[in-house]
Amino acid sequence: MTQIDYTAFEAEVRSFAETHCPADIRQMVRDSKKITRDAWSRWQKVLFDHGWGAPNWPVEHGGTGWDARQRYIFDTVLAETRCPPQYHHGLRHLGPVLIKYGSQEQRDRFMPGILDGTDWWCQGYSEPGSGSDLASLRTKAERDGDDYVVTGQKIWTSHAHEADWIYALVRTSVEDKKQKGITLLLIPLDSPGITVKQIRTIDNIHHVNEVFFESVRVPVANRIGEEGQGWTYGKYLLSHERLGGANTAPTFQLFDGVKRLTERHGGSALRRADIQLRLIEIESRMLGLKEQGRAAVGAAMRGESLGLMPSGLKVISCNIQQALCDLAIEAVGPTHAARRGTVDPDQADAEALRWISTYFLNRSRTIVGGSDEVQKNLIAGQLFKGGLDPVAPALVPGPVFDAALRAGTDGGINWAAVLGMGWPMTLVPEDQGGAGAGLEDMVAIVEGAARGTLDLNLAMHCAVTPLLLSHAPAGALHDRLLAGHMDGSAVVLTALLTDEGGLDSRDFSLEPGANPLVSGMLGGVEALPGATHLLLASADRLLAVPLDGVGIAENATLDGRPTVDLRFGGARAEVLAEGTAAARALNMAQPVGTLLSGVDAVGTMVPVIAQTVAYLQGRRQFDQPLAEFQVLRHRIADMYLTYLNSSAAVLRAMNDMAEGETAPRSLAMAKLRSSRDAKTVAHGAIQLHGGMGMTEELPTTRLNKRLLQSGFDFGDAMLHAERLAAGNL
Ligand SMILES: Cc1cc2nc3c(=O)[nH]c(=O)nc-3n(C[C@H](O)[C@H](O)[C@H](O)COP(=O)(O)OP(=O)(O)OC[C@H]3O[C@@H](n4cnc5c(N)ncnc54)[C@H](O)[C@@H]3O)c2cc1C
């Protein structure tokens, strides 16, 4: 197989987009104007002539044969170069249906016009009485010889006023279950008997219409598949429509626009700080969204089942877009909002006014294509019937994850058992007596253990401590501690003397020199039974302190994990590393700990959500299981969506780190995300357990506390947000 040079591919797409996308079309995108049919068709023709007409179709149907990463690069570069995304109704919605369910004759007839941009399609699904409950649609199609005769009305039909064709779900039977009497027809919009009427919308843009059908004759040859099977085809089409969220490039484009806007319309210092922090929050959610998009495109291209991916992508991407527009309108402020009627661009800030339209337009995101509420019904349906496992894949699936999950689930695992499984050796190179495994294996262990509800700080004891030691220069003490920490002959604790350490230090001081005196108190150091040494890790020194003679008081974290408060009555430390060597050891260890604490959080969210689902199924109120109440089902769906986005952000950060990139920015965003989201999931679980959520006996309580604690480990959300805001990551 030939290796793809993605950098060269990206350069090729960029150069093509910059030189071939007509300047007037790029200007429309820059000005956030509605892309007209003419512009969109011209752009599609340019792409088609270059062989890039249909990146999402198989090669044999005129597709490009790109892999998921190339498709992602293509979409991203188009957005970055201010070229429009491709028009969706033909390529992304109907195209896949023609490929899967259309006849050869239909493919030959309809696909070329979609490919080269000549034919323009719109979607005739919704009706005045049938929105979310689409299957109740009533526009009827009666067979008359070789034709159907269609009578009824569609509503909210985007682009109908500029389209040539409508793909419409119509009712061909009322005999059976309502889903069974639906048929999918392809109807030319210039057919006699069709009237299109504009609907005025709050964004002042003409895009939706009513479409009236009065005895419109449609040849039977224009029917997709079999009569009465339209619901199956229509749903398949909708799943592709919802996958639209997998193209995250427009969201990033929107983000850039809002960021620029907020820089110009900041207001007071407090307002600016608030806007900056909210942008960082949104950006961190976009990190996960990007990873979710990649995963979905990859799965779709491999022909795998997409499960809840389309619903997850749709809800998360649409909510992010709305949050961005919300920020934009706040930045624009009342001055411009009150001048919305202004048409003379010299008299008002035209860009600010356009944002008001964009804001209104984006309110429709969570309504169209199956509203947020409908998606949450679907998600809850899966979680309550099919469980969480099929829709919560491990970050790094495989035998390592499975073994850790089993170990965690079996319970009763202590430090001796962890040593027996060799987990502290994982990241230590083989020539230092370790297993020489990669970051992904450690992630698999930590996530598996967390899902199995194992209660140990593996991030600190199995990753940070061994990594600090293995990256310090060799020496007698170093060798003894590293080997001892792996075989149990030494038990080494670690205190990170950094902002991430989160330690309570009182009168703590370290002398300079080769054998410095340590004095004062350090509280909240993660503990292990029989600890023999403490590593003190800072950016310029790595020290080891023998613990005999140090005053040790037992304590615990928020979730009851053992910690110790250490009182150094004049203990002497030994230097393991100084200067750049110490900084290097810290830089190798601390980011891994930060990542793993995010992994621990997303791993713990899974049993918390699963246990909450089980509780709602078992507990009855008002003569029925709580699981029957939609408000509670939606809260579970929200918890799942929170988990989904968080775990994707953590996965992205892991990949950036594993690929050897210095990934401090994605790491900070992933940790910010997992910290905030851990809290959200814990709060949901406490609330949905009612009074039981407040009790110590409930197994979920310990996990809830662990989620809350994970938000503090290796720096809390605010610490990472501040780093991101400082702009040097
Ligand atoms: C800008 C725009 C463009 C559109 N483009 C098209 C298009 O091109 N083609 C097309 O066919 N349609 C299109 N639509 C229609 C769109 O798909 C529908 O608006 C959508 O399906 C919701 O239907 P409805 O408007 O009838 O709302 P309703 O179904 O009446 O819903 C009203 C509210 O109740 C909630 N709700 C409904 N049922 C449930 C339930 N079971 N549980 C919980 N909550 C529920 C909804 O989420 C919503 O908040 C478009 C709509 C808009 C606004």
PDB file of N, CA and C and ligand atoms in Angstrom, residues 89 123-126 131-132 155-158 207-208 364 367-371 373 377 630 634, ligand 1:
ATOM      1  N   HIS A  89     -27.558  18.682  -0.110  1.00  0.00           N
ATOM      2  CA  HIS A  89     -28.733  17.849  -0.367  1.00  0.00           C
ATOM      3  C   HIS A  89     -28.485  16.734  -1.376  1.00  0.00           C
ATOM      4  N   GLN A 123     -35.203  18.924   0.143  1.00  0.00           N
ATOM      5  CA  GLN A 123     -35.765  17.808   0.923  1.00  0.00           C
ATOM      6  C   GLN A 123     -37.215  18.076   1.306  1.00  0.00           C
ATOM      7  N   GLY A 124     -38.099  17.198   0.872  1.00  0.00           N
ATOM      8  CA  GLY A 124     -39.507  17.345   1.224  1.00  0.00           C
ATOM      9  C   GLY A 124     -39.932  16.293   2.234  1.00  0.00           C
ATOM     10  N   TYR A 125     -39.592  16.527   3.487  1.00  0.00           N
ATOM     11  CA  TYR A 125     -39.979  15.593   4.549  1.00  0.00           C
ATOM     12  C   TYR A 125     -41.111  16.206   5.393  1.00  0.00           C
ATOM     13  N   SER A 126     -40.804  17.366   6.048  1.00  0.00           N
ATOM     14  CA  SER A 126     -41.735  17.923   7.038  1.00  0.00           C
ATOM     15  C   SER A 126     -43.043  18.386   6.401  1.00  0.00           C
ATOM     16  N   GLY A 131     -43.894  17.047  12.083  1.00  0.00           N
ATOM     17  CA  GLY A 131     -42.538  17.570  12.238  1.00  0.00           C
ATOM     18  C   GLY A 131     -41.668  16.478  12.832  1.00  0.00           C
ATOM     19  N   SER A 132     -41.536  16.511  14.143  1.00  0.00           N
ATOM     20  CA  SER A 132     -40.720  15.481  14.797  1.00  0.00           C
ATOM     21  C   SER A 132     -41.318  14.102  14.559  1.00  0.00           C
ATOM     22  N   ILE A 155     -43.549  21.532   4.216  1.00  0.00           N
ATOM     23  CA  ILE A 155     -43.251  22.839   4.824  1.00  0.00           C
ATOM     24  C   ILE A 155     -41.794  22.870   5.282  1.00  0.00           C
ATOM     25  N   TRP A 156     -41.292  24.057   5.456  1.00  0.00           N
ATOM     26  CA  TRP A 156     -39.903  24.282   5.875  1.00  0.00           C
ATOM     27  C   TRP A 156     -38.903  23.757   4.845  1.00  0.00           C
ATOM     28  N   THR A 157     -39.305  23.729   3.577  1.00  0.00           N
ATOM     29  CA  THR A 157     -38.440  23.108   2.572  1.00  0.00           C
ATOM     30  C   THR A 157     -37.328  24.084   2.173  1.00  0.00           C
ATOM     31  N   SER A 158     -36.137  23.827   2.698  1.00  0.00           N
ATOM     32  CA  SER A 158     -35.000  24.709   2.408  1.00  0.00           C
ATOM     33  C   SER A 158     -34.674  24.632   0.931  1.00  0.00           C
ATOM     34  N   HIS A 207     -34.691  31.135   2.982  1.00  0.00           N
ATOM     35  CA  HIS A 207     -34.241  29.778   2.687  1.00  0.00           C
ATOM     36  C   HIS A 207     -35.334  28.746   2.837  1.00  0.00           C
ATOM     37  N   VAL A 208     -36.378  29.012   3.594  1.00  0.00           N
ATOM     38  CA  VAL A 208     -37.402  27.974   3.727  1.00  0.00           C
ATOM     39  C   VAL A 208     -38.707  28.363   3.029  1.00  0.00           C
ATOM     40  N   SER A 364     -31.936  27.734  14.451  1.00  0.00           N
ATOM     41  CA  SER A 364     -32.618  26.592  13.814  1.00  0.00           C
ATOM     42  C   SER A 364     -31.809  25.298  13.904  1.00  0.00           C
ATOM     43  N   ILE A 367     -33.201  22.519  15.821  1.00  0.00           N
ATOM     44  CA  ILE A 367     -34.571  22.130  15.444  1.00  0.00           C
ATOM     45  C   ILE A 367     -34.557  21.236  14.207  1.00  0.00           C
ATOM     46  N   VAL A 368     -33.744  21.618  13.215  1.00  0.00           N
ATOM     47  CA  VAL A 368     -33.791  20.912  11.924  1.00  0.00           C
ATOM     48  C   VAL A 368     -33.148  19.519  11.994  1.00  0.00           C
ATOM     49  N   GLY A 369     -33.552  18.700  11.013  1.00  0.00           N
ATOM     50  CA  GLY A 369     -32.916  17.379  10.868  1.00  0.00           C
ATOM     51  C   GLY A 369     -33.115  16.474  12.075  1.00  0.00           C
ATOM     52  N   GLY A 370     -34.204  16.672  12.819  1.00  0.00           N
ATOM     53  CA  GLY A 370     -34.417  15.928  14.065  1.00  0.00           C
ATOM     54  C   GLY A 370     -33.903  16.795  15.197  1.00  0.00           C
ATOM     55  N   SER A 371     -34.822  17.354  15.987  1.00  0.00           N
ATOM     56  CA  SER A 371     -34.431  18.330  17.012  1.00  0.00           C
ATOM     57  C   SER A 371     -33.553  17.690  18.095  1.00  0.00           C
ATOM     58  N   GLU A 373     -34.240  17.413  21.128  1.00  0.00           N
ATOM     59  CA  GLU A 373     -35.073  16.556  21.994  1.00  0.00           C
ATOM     60  C   GLU A 373     -35.275  15.184  21.346  1.00  0.00           C
ATOM     61  N   ASN A 377     -34.108  11.536  22.719  1.00  0.00           N
ATOM     62  CA  ASN A 377     -34.988  10.362  22.825  1.00  0.00           C
ATOM     63  C   ASN A 377     -34.279   9.130  22.264  1.00  0.00           C
ATOM     64  N   GLN A 630     -39.589  11.229  30.641  1.00  0.00           N
ATOM     65  CA  GLN A 630     -38.718  11.769  29.599  1.00  0.00           C
ATOM     66  C   GLN A 630     -37.689  12.760  30.145  1.00  0.00           C
ATOM     67  N   HIS A 634     -33.819  12.386  29.301  1.00  0.00           N
ATOM     68  CA  HIS A 634     -33.005  13.420  28.654  1.00  0.00           C
ATOM     69  C   HIS A 634     -31.791  13.789  29.501  1.00  0.00           C
TER      70      HIS A 634
HETATM   71  C1  LIG B   1     -34.509  26.694   9.037  1.00  0.00           C
HETATM   72  C2  LIG B   1     -35.208  25.387   8.861  1.00  0.00           C
HETATM   73  C3  LIG B   1     -34.921  24.601   7.754  1.00  0.00           C
HETATM   74  C4  LIG B   1     -35.592  23.393   7.560  1.00  0.00           C
HETATM   75  N1  LIG B   1     -35.355  22.669   6.425  1.00  0.00           N
HETATM   76  C5  LIG B   1     -36.096  21.583   6.172  1.00  0.00           C
HETATM   77  C6  LIG B   1     -35.998  20.918   4.922  1.00  0.00           C
HETATM   78  O1  LIG B   1     -35.223  21.305   4.055  1.00  0.00           O
HETATM   79  N2  LIG B   1     -36.795  19.855   4.713  1.00  0.00           N
HETATM   80  C7  LIG B   1     -37.652  19.373   5.643  1.00  0.00           C
HETATM   81  O2  LIG B   1     -38.314  18.391   5.387  1.00  0.00           O
HETATM   82  N3  LIG B   1     -37.780  19.982   6.846  1.00  0.00           N
HETATM   83  C8  LIG B   1     -37.031  21.074   7.113  1.00  0.00           C
HETATM   84  N4  LIG B   1     -37.164  21.723   8.311  1.00  0.00           N
HETATM   85  C9  LIG B   1     -38.130  21.218   9.275  1.00  0.00           C
HETATM   86  C10 LIG B   1     -37.535  20.608  10.501  1.00  0.00           C
HETATM   87  O3  LIG B   1     -36.976  19.361  10.218  1.00  0.00           O
HETATM   88  C11 LIG B   1     -38.628  20.554  11.560  1.00  0.00           C
HETATM   89  O4  LIG B   1     -38.854  21.888  11.950  1.00  0.00           O
HETATM   90  C12 LIG B   1     -38.264  19.672  12.721  1.00  0.00           C
HETATM   91  O5  LIG B   1     -38.278  18.338  12.350  1.00  0.00           O
HETATM   92  C13 LIG B   1     -39.190  19.883  13.917  1.00  0.00           C
HETATM   93  O6  LIG B   1     -40.528  19.748  13.546  1.00  0.00           O
HETATM   94  P1  LIG B   1     -41.600  20.868  13.938  1.00  0.00           P
HETATM   95  O7  LIG B   1     -41.089  22.166  13.472  1.00  0.00           O
HETATM   96  O8  LIG B   1     -42.902  20.424  13.432  1.00  0.00           O
HETATM   97  O9  LIG B   1     -41.590  20.904  15.501  1.00  0.00           O
HETATM   98  P2  LIG B   1     -42.410  19.952  16.465  1.00  0.00           P
HETATM   99  O10 LIG B   1     -42.198  18.536  16.101  1.00  0.00           O
HETATM  100  O11 LIG B   1     -43.803  20.424  16.569  1.00  0.00           O
HETATM  101  O12 LIG B   1     -41.656  20.201  17.819  1.00  0.00           O
HETATM  102  C14 LIG B   1     -41.888  21.335  18.686  1.00  0.00           C
HETATM  103  C15 LIG B   1     -41.015  21.150  19.916  1.00  0.00           C
HETATM  104  O13 LIG B   1     -41.374  19.945  20.594  1.00  0.00           O
HETATM  105  C16 LIG B   1     -40.253  19.090  20.702  1.00  0.00           C
HETATM  106  N5  LIG B   1     -40.695  17.704  20.541  1.00  0.00           N
HETATM  107  C17 LIG B   1     -41.406  17.183  19.533  1.00  0.00           C
HETATM  108  N6  LIG B   1     -41.609  15.872  19.711  1.00  0.00           N
HETATM  109  C18 LIG B   1     -41.001  15.546  20.868  1.00  0.00           C
HETATM  110  C19 LIG B   1     -40.855  14.350  21.603  1.00  0.00           C
HETATM  111  N7  LIG B   1     -41.332  13.190  21.180  1.00  0.00           N
HETATM  112  N8  LIG B   1     -40.144  14.400  22.725  1.00  0.00           N
HETATM  113  C20 LIG B   1     -39.608  15.567  23.170  1.00  0.00           C
HETATM  114  N9  LIG B   1     -39.735  16.721  22.541  1.00  0.00           N
HETATM  115  C21 LIG B   1     -40.419  16.722  21.393  1.00  0.00           C
HETATM  116  C22 LIG B   1     -39.302  19.524  19.595  1.00  0.00           C
HETATM  117  O14 LIG B   1     -37.968  19.182  19.877  1.00  0.00           O
HETATM  118  C23 LIG B   1     -39.533  21.018  19.575  1.00  0.00           C
HETATM  119  O15 LIG B   1     -38.764  21.603  20.563  1.00  0.00           O
HETATM  120  C24 LIG B   1     -36.511  22.945   8.519  1.00  0.00           C
HETATM  121  C25 LIG B   1     -36.776  23.722   9.651  1.00  0.00           C
HETATM  122  C26 LIG B   1     -36.148  24.933   9.824  1.00  0.00           C
HETATM  123  C27 LIG B   1     -36.474  25.756  11.031  1.00  0.00           C
END
